[in-house]
Coordinates of C-alpha atoms in Angstrom, one line a residue:
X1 CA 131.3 47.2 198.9
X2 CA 128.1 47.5 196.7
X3 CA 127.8 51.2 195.4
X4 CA 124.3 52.5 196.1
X5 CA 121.6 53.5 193.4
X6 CA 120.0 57.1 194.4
X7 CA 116.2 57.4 192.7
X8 CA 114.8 61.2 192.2
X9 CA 111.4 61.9 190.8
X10 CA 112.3 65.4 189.0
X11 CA 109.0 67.2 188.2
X12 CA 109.1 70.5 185.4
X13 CA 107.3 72.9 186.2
X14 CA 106.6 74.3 182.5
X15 CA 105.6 71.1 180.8
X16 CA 102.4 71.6 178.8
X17 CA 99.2 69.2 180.4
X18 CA 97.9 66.7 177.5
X19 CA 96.7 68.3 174.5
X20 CA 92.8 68.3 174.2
X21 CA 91.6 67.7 170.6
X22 CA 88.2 69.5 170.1
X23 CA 85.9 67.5 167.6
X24 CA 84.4 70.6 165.0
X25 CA 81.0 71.5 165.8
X26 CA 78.7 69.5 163.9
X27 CA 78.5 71.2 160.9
X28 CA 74.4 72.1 160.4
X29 CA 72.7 70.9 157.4
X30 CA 71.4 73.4 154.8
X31 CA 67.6 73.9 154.1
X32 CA 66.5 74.0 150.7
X33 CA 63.9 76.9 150.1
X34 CA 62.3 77.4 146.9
X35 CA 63.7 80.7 145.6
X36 CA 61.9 83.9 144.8
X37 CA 61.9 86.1 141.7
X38 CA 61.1 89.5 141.9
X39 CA 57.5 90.5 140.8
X40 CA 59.1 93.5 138.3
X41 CA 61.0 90.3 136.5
X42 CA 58.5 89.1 134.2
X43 CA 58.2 93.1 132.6
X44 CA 62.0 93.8 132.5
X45 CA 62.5 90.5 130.6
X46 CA 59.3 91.6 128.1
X47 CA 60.9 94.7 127.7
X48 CA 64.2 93.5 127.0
X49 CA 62.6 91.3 123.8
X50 CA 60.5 94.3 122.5
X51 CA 63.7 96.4 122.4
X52 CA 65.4 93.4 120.6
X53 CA 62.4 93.1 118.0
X54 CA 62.7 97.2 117.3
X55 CA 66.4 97.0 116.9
X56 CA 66.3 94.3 114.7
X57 CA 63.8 95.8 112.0
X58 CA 65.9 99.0 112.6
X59 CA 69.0 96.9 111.1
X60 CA 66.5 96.0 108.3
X61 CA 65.4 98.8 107.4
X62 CA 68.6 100.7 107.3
X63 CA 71.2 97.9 106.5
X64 CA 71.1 98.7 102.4
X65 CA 73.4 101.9 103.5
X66 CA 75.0 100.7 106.5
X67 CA 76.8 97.8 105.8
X68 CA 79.0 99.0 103.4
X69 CA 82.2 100.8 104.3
X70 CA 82.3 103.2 101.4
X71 CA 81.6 106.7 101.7
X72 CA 77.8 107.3 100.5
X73 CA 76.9 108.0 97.4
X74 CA 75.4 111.8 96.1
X75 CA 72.6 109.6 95.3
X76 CA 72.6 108.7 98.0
X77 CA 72.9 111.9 100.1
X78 CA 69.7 113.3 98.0
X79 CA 67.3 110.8 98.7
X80 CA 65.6 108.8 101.9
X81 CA 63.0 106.8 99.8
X82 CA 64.5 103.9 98.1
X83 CA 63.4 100.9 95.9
X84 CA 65.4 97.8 95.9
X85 CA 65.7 94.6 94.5
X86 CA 67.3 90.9 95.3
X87 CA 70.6 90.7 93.1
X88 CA 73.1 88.0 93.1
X89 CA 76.8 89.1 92.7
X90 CA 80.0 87.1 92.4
X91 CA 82.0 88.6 94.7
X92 CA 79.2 89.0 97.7
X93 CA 76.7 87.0 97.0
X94 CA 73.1 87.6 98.0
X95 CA 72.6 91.2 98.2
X96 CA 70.4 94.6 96.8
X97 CA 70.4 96.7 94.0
X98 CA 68.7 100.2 94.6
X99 CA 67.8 103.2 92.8
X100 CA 65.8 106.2 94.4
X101 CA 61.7 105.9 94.5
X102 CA 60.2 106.8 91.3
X103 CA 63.3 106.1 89.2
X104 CA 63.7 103.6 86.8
X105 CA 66.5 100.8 87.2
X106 CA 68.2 99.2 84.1
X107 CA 71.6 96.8 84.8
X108 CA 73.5 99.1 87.5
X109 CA 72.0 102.1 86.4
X110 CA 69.1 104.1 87.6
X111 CA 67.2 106.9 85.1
X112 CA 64.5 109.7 86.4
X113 CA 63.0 110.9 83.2
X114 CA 61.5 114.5 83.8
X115 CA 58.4 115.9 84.0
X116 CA 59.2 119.2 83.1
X117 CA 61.4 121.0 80.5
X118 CA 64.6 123.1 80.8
X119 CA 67.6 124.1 78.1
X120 CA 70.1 121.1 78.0
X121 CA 72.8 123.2 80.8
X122 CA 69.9 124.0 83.1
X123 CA 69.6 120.2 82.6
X124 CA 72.5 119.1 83.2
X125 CA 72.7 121.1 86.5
X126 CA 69.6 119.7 87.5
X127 CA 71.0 116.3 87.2
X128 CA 74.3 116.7 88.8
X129 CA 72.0 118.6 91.5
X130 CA 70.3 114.9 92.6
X131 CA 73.7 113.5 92.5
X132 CA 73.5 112.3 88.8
X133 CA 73.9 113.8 85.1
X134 CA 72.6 113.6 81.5
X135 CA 72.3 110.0 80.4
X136 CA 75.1 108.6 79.0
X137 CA 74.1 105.6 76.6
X138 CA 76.8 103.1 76.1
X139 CA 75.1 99.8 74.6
X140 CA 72.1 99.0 71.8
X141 CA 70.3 97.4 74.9
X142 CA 70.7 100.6 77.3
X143 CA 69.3 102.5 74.3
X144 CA 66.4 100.1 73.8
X145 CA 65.2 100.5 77.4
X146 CA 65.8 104.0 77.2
X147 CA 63.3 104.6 74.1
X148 CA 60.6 101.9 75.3
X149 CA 60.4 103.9 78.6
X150 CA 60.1 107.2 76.5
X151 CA 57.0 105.8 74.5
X152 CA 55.2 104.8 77.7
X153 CA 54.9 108.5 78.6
X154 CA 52.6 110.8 76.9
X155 CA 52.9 114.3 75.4
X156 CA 56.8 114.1 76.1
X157 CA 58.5 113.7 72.8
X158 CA 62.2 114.6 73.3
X159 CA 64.1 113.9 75.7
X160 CA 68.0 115.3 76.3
X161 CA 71.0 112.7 76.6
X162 CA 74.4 113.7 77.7
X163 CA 75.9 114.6 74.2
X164 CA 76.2 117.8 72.4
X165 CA 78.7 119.8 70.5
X166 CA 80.6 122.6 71.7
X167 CA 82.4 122.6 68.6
X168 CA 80.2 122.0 65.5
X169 CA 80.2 118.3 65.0
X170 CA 82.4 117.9 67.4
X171 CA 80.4 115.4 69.9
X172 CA 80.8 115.2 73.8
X173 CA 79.7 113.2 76.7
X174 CA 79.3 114.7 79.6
X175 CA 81.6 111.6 81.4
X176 CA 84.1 112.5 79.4
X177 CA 83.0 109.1 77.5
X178 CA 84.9 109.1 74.1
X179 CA 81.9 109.0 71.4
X180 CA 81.8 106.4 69.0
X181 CA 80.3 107.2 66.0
X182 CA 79.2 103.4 65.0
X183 CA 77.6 103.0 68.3
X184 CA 75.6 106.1 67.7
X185 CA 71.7 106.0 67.4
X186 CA 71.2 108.8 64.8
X187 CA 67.8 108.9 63.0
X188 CA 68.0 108.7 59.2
X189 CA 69.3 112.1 58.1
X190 CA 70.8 113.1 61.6
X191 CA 72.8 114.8 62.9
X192 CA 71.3 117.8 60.4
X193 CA 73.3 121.0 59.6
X194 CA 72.3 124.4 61.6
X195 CA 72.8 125.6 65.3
X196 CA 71.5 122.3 66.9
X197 CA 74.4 121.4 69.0
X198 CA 72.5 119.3 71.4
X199 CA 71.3 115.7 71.5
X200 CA 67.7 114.0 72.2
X201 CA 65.9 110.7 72.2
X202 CA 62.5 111.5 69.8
X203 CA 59.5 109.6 71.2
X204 CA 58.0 108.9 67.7
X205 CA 60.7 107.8 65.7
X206 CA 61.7 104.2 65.5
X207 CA 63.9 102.1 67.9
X208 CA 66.7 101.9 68.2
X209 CA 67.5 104.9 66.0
X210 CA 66.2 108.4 67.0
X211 CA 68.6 110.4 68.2
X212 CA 67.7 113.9 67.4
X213 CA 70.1 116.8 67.5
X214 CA 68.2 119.4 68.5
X215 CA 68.5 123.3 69.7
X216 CA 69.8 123.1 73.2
X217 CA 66.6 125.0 74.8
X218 CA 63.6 123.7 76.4
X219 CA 63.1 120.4 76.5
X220 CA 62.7 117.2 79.2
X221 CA 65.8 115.3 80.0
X222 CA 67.0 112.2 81.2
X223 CA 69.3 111.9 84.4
X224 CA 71.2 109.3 84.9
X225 CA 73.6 107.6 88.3
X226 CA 74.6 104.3 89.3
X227 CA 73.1 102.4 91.5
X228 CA 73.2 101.4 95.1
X229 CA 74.4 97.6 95.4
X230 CA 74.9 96.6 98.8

């Protein structure tokens, strides 16, 4: 006897209908506009440029003493007005050599030569009160300069240099620099007996000799400092 084949349909209840795949909404094309710059713009950019232009002649102006990371200078602490020159150095370069307005430069050195008189410690204090002191001469060439400059001046004939004797013929430089009597710039007949314990360049004697020990009161004086390299 055949066996008999039962057929069921079997629904479920939870099956999920056909999933419905949305397309994206079309995605909308972006319009181009021409854009817009505020109307204030134009001034802050102007203003921007003129603020560059004044810092940069500020830097100028002030870079001799600002670039370098040393601690300034009594010279330079004394003055504001400066007058510099191009200098080439080996180590930096293209850079400046400066010595206060109205003083005269020679090699690294700057000299004021006074216009008025004072005994030779009143002059030294003068000059270590601008940051210097009493010239010390150390070559022919320094002297040279020094007694050229002295003749261009009028109705100034001695001027004091940084050596005397505090002890009778016992000279001194006010550095400390040892004296050397062959590198000395005595006049003929100098240095003279008597109380004249102090030192001066004479205006009317010849170059390079005429140094002139002298009575340490009133006379004009010769400061001297380094100069400002930057």
């Amino acid at each position: 006897m055949a066996s008999e084949v039962t057929y069921a349909e079997v629904k479920f209840k939870n099956a999920s209908p056909t999933a419905v795949i949305e397309a994206p909404p079309e995605t909308k094309k972006h319009e181009h506009h021409p854009q817009k710059y505020p109307p204030w713009l134009p001034w802050l950019i102007s203003l921007l440029l003129l603020l560059t232009c004044i810092a940069l002649v500020v830097v100028l102006l002030v870079a001799p003493f600002s670039h370098s990371s040393k601690q300034p200078t009594a010279l330079q602490e004394k003055f504001t007005a400066w007058e510099c020159n191009s200098a080439v150095s080996e180590n930096k370069g293209q850079g400046w050599v400066c010595c206060p307005k109205g003083w005269k430069r020679f090699q690294n050195s700057c000299y004021f030569l006074s216009l008025d008189k004072m005994p030779w410690a009143e002059s030294e204090q003068n000059c270590t009160g601008m940051g210097s002191h009493l010239v010390v001469i150390n070559s022919r060439e320094e002297q040279v300069f020094l007694s050229e400059q002295i003749k261009q001046g009028t109705g100034r004939p001695n001027f004091y240099i940084g050596l005397r004797a505090v002890i009778k013929d016992q000279w001194q430089w006010v550095d400390k620099t040892p004296y050397n009597v062959t590198a000395a710039f005595w006049r003929t007949g100098e240095p003279s007996e008597g109380d004249e314990k102090c030192v001066a360049i004479h205006k009317d004697s010849e170059i390079p000799n005429n140094w002139n020990n002298v009575r340490c009161q009133q006379h004009w004086r010769i400061c001297e400092a380094a100069a400002v390299t930057v």
